[in-house]
Coordinates of C-alpha atoms in Angstrom, one line a residue:
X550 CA 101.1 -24.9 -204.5
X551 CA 100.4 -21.7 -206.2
X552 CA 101.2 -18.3 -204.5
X553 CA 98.1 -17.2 -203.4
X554 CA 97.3 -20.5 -201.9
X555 CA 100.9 -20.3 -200.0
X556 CA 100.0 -17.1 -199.1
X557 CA 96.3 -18.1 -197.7
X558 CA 98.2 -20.7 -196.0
X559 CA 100.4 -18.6 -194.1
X560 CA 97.2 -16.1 -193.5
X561 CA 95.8 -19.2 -192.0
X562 CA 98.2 -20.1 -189.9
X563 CA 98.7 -16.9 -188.5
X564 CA 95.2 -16.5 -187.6
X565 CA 95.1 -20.0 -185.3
X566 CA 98.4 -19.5 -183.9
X567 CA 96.9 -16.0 -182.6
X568 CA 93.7 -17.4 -181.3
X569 CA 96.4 -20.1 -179.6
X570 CA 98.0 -17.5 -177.8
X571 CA 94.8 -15.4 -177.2
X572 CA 92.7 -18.3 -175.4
X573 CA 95.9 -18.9 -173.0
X574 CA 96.2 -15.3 -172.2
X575 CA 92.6 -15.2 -171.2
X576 CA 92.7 -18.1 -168.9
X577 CA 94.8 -15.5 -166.7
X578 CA 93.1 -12.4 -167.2
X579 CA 92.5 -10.7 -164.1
X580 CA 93.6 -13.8 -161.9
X581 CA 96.3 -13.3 -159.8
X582 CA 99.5 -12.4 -161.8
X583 CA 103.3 -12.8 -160.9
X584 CA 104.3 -9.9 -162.9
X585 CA 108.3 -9.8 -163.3
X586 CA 109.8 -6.3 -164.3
X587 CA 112.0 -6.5 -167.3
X588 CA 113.9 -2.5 -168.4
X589 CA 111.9 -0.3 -166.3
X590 CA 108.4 0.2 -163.6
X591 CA 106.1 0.0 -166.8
X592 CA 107.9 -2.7 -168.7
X593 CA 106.3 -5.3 -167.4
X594 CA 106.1 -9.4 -168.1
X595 CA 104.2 -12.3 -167.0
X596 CA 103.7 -16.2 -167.0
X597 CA 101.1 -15.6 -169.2
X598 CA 103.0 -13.4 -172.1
X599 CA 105.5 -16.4 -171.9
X600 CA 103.0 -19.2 -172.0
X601 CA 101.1 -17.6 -175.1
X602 CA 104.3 -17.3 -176.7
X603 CA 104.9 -21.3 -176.3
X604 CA 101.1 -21.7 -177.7
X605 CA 101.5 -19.5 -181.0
X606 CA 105.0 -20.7 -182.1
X607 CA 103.5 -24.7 -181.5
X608 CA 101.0 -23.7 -183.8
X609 CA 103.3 -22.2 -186.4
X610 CA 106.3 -25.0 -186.0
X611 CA 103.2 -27.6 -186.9
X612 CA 103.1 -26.4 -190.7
X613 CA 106.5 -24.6 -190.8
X614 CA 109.0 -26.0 -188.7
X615 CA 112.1 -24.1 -190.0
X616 CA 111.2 -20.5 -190.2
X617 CA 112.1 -18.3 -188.3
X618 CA 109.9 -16.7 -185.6
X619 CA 110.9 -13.1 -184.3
X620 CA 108.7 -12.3 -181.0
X621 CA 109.2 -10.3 -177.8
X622 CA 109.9 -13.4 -175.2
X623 CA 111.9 -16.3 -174.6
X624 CA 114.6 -17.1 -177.1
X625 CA 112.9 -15.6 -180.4
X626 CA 114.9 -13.4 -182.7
X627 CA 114.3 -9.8 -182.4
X628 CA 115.4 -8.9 -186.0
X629 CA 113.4 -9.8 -189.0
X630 CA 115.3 -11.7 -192.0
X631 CA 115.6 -9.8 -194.6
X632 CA 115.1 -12.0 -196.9
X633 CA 113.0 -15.6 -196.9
X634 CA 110.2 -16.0 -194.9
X635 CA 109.8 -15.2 -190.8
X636 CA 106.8 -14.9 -188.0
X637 CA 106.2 -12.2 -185.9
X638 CA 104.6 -12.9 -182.4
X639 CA 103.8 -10.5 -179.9
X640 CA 102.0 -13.4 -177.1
X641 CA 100.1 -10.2 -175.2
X642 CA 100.4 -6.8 -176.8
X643 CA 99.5 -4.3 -174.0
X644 CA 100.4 -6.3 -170.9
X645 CA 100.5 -3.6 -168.4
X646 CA 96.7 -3.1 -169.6
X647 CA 96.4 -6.8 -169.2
X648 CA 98.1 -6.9 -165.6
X649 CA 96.0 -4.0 -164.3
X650 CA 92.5 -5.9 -165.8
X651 CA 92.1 -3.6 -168.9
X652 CA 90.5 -5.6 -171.7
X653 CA 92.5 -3.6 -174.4
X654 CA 95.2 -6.3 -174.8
X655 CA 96.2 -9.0 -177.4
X656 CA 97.7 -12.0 -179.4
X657 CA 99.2 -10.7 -182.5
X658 CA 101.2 -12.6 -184.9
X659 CA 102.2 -11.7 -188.7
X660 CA 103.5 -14.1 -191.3
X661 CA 106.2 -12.0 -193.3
X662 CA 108.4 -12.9 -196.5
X663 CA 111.2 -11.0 -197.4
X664 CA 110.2 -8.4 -194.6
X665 CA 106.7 -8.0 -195.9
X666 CA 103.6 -9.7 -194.3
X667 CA 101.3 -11.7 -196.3
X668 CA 99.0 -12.4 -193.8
X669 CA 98.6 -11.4 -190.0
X670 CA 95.9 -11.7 -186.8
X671 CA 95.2 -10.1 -183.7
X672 CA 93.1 -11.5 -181.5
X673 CA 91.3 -9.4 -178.3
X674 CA 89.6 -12.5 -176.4
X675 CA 88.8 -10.0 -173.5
X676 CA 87.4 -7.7 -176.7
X677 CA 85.6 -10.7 -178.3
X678 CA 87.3 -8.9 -181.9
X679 CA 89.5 -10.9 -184.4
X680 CA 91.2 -8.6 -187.0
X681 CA 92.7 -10.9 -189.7
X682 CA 94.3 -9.5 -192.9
X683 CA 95.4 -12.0 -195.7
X684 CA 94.6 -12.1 -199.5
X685 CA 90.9 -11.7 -199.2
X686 CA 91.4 -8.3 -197.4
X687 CA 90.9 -6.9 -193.9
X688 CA 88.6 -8.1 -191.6
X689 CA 87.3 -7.3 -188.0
X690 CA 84.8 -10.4 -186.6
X691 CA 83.9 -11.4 -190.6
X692 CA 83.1 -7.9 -191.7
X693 CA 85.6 -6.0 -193.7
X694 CA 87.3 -3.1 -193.3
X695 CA 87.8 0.4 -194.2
X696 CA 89.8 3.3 -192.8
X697 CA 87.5 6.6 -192.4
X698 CA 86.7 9.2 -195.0
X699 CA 87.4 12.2 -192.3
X700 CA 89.7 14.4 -194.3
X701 CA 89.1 17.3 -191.9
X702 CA 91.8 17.1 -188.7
X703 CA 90.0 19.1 -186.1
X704 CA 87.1 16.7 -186.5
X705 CA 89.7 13.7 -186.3
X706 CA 90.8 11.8 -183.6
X707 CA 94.2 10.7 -183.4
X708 CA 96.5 8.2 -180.5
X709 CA 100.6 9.0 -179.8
X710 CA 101.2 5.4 -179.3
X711 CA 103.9 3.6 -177.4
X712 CA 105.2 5.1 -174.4
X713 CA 108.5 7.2 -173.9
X714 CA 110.9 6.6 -170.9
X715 CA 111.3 8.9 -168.1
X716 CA 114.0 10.8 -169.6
X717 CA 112.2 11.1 -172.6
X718 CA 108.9 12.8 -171.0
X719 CA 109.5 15.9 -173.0
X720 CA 108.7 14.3 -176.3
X721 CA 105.6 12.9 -174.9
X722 CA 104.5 16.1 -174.0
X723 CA 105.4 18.0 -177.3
X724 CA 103.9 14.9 -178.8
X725 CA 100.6 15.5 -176.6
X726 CA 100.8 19.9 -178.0
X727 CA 101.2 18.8 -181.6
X728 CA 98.3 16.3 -182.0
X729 CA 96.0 18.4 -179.5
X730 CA 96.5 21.8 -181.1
X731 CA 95.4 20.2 -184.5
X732 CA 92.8 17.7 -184.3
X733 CA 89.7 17.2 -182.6
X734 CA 90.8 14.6 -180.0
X735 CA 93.3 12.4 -178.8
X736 CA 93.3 9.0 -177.4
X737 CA 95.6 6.3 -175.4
X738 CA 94.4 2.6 -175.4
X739 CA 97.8 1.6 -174.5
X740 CA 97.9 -1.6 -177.1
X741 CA 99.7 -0.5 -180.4
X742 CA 98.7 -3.3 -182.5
X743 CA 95.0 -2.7 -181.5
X744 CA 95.3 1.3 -181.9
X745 CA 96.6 0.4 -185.3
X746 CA 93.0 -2.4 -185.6
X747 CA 90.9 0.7 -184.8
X748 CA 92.8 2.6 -187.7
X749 CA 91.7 0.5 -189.9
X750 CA 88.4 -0.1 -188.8
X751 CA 88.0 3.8 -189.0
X752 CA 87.8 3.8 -184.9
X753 CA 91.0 6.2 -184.9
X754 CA 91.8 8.6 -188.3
X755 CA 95.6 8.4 -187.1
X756 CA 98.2 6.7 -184.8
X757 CA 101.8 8.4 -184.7
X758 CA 105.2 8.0 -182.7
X759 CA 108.6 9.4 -183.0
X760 CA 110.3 6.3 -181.3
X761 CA 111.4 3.2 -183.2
X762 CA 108.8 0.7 -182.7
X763 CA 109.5 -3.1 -182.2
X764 CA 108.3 -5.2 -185.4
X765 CA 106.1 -7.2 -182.8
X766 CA 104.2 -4.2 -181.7
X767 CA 103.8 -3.3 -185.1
X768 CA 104.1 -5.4 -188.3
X769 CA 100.2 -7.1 -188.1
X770 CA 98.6 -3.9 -187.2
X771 CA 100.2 -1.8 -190.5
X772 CA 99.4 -4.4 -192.5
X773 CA 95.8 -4.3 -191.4
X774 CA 95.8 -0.3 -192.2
X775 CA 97.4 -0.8 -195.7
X776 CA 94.9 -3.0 -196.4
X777 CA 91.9 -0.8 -195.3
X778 CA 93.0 1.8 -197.4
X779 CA 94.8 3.7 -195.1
X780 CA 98.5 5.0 -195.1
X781 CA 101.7 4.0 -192.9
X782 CA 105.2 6.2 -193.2
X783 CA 107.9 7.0 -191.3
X784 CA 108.9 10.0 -190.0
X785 CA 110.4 11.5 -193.4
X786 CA 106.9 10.3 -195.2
X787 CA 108.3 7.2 -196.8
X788 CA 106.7 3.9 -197.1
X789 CA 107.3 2.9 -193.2
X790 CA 108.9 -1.0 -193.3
X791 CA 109.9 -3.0 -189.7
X792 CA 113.1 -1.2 -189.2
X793 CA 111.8 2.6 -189.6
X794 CA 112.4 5.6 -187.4
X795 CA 109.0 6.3 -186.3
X796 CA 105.6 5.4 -187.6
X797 CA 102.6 7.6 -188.6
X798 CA 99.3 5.5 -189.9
X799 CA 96.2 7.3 -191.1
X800 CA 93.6 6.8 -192.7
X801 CA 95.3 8.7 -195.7
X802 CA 93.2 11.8 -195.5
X803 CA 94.8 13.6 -192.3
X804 CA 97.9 11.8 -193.2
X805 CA 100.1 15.3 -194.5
X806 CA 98.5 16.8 -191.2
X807 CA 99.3 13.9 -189.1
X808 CA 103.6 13.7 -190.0
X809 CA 103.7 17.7 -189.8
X810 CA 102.6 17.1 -186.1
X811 CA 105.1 14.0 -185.9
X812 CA 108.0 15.9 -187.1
X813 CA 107.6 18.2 -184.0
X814 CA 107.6 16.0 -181.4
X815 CA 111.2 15.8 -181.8
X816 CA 112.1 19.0 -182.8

């Protein structure tokens, strides 16, 4: 098998294994929930994350039975190999939108080798959207994809994604001064790997965060962004990778704009 079929392979895979999890987590949506609270009153977990987990790593142990899978529950890793290939699942990405009947929530899952995906999908059944990325590009529904061509920030609009413990409320709210003071408008959807779809769709010209974000949350949606012509760092403006402090995606043309407002959330 050559590489790039391997690689459409893995693409493949990782595009059934998240409409797996997706169809399971719909059966549940806005039915009644038994929602168990894991680190905190917003960190929240239900029958249905768990269950979609179970569908998307049966689909995946079908064609590879001996990689490793790196998700958010049950017994998966939490680290991703550095070296060889690995899966990333996150079974419902936004569950506290899912829990309170939001439709912004997911099934993402990325195929990775040495740390780098090759392939990844999210799928929004409450959204009806599919974003796939593999070696035939981006896509959202069949149609491919493209960042924006905004260059200008105050006519921008911009998401401080993932969400910041109590304690931590002060950098939300010199998060919410930096990114308001320079561009046009600010959103929340509360779903990271669906703020980073609408990135690369050209929905959103930027998604930022101080906090180092779990691959899970993460990996599929900057792959789909790269791949859309859009740029992903961290917080010093290097190439962002699973295990970096902070992310800032853009579509590349607020991007300088977007990391001076990151850099001040923390001081």
């Amino acid at each position: 098998m050559s590489e790039r079929e391997s690689t459409d392979r893995r693409a493949g895979v990782a595009l059934r294994a998240a409409n797996a999890g997706a169809e399971i987590a719909a059966e549940s949506f806005r039915a009644d929930l038994e929602v168990e609270f894991k680190d905190g009153k917003t960190d929240v977990v239900t029958q249905a994350d768990k269950d979609a987990q179970v569908a998307v790593v049966d689909v995946v142990r079908e064609t590879y039975p001996d990689d490793p899978i790196v998700g958010e529950e049950n017994d998966a890793l939490k680290r991703v190999p550095e070296e060889g290939p690995a899966w990333i699942v996150d079974p419902i990405d936004g569950t506290n939108n899912y829990v309170a009947g939001s439709r912004a929530f997911g099934t993402a899952v990325a195929a990775v080798v040495d740390g780098e995906p090759v392939g990844a999908a999210m799928v929004c059944p409450a959204l009806s959207d599919t974003y796939r990325v593999g070696p035939d590009g981006p896509f959202l529904n069949g149609d491919s994809l493209s960042v924006s061509d905004r260059t200008d920030p105050e006519a921008s609009t911009v998401c401080p994604t993932f969400w910041w413990d109590y304690h931590q409320r002060d950098q939300y709210a010199a998060a919410a001064e930096a990114l308001v003071t320079r561009f046009g408008d600010i959103r929340r959807h509360g779903c990271a790997q669906l703020e980073l779809g609408m990135v690369a769709s050209g929905s959103l010209e930027g998604v930022v965060t101080n906090l180092r974000a779990n691959p899970w949350d993460t990996v599929a949606g900057v792959a789909l962004v790269r791949e859309a012509g859009g740029v992903v760092t961290d917080l010093e403006g290097e190439r962002w990778r699973h295990d970096s402090e902070g992310l800032v995606a853009s579509n590349g043309g607020i991007h300088d704009e977007l990391l001076e407002a990151a850099r001040e959330i923390t001081g």
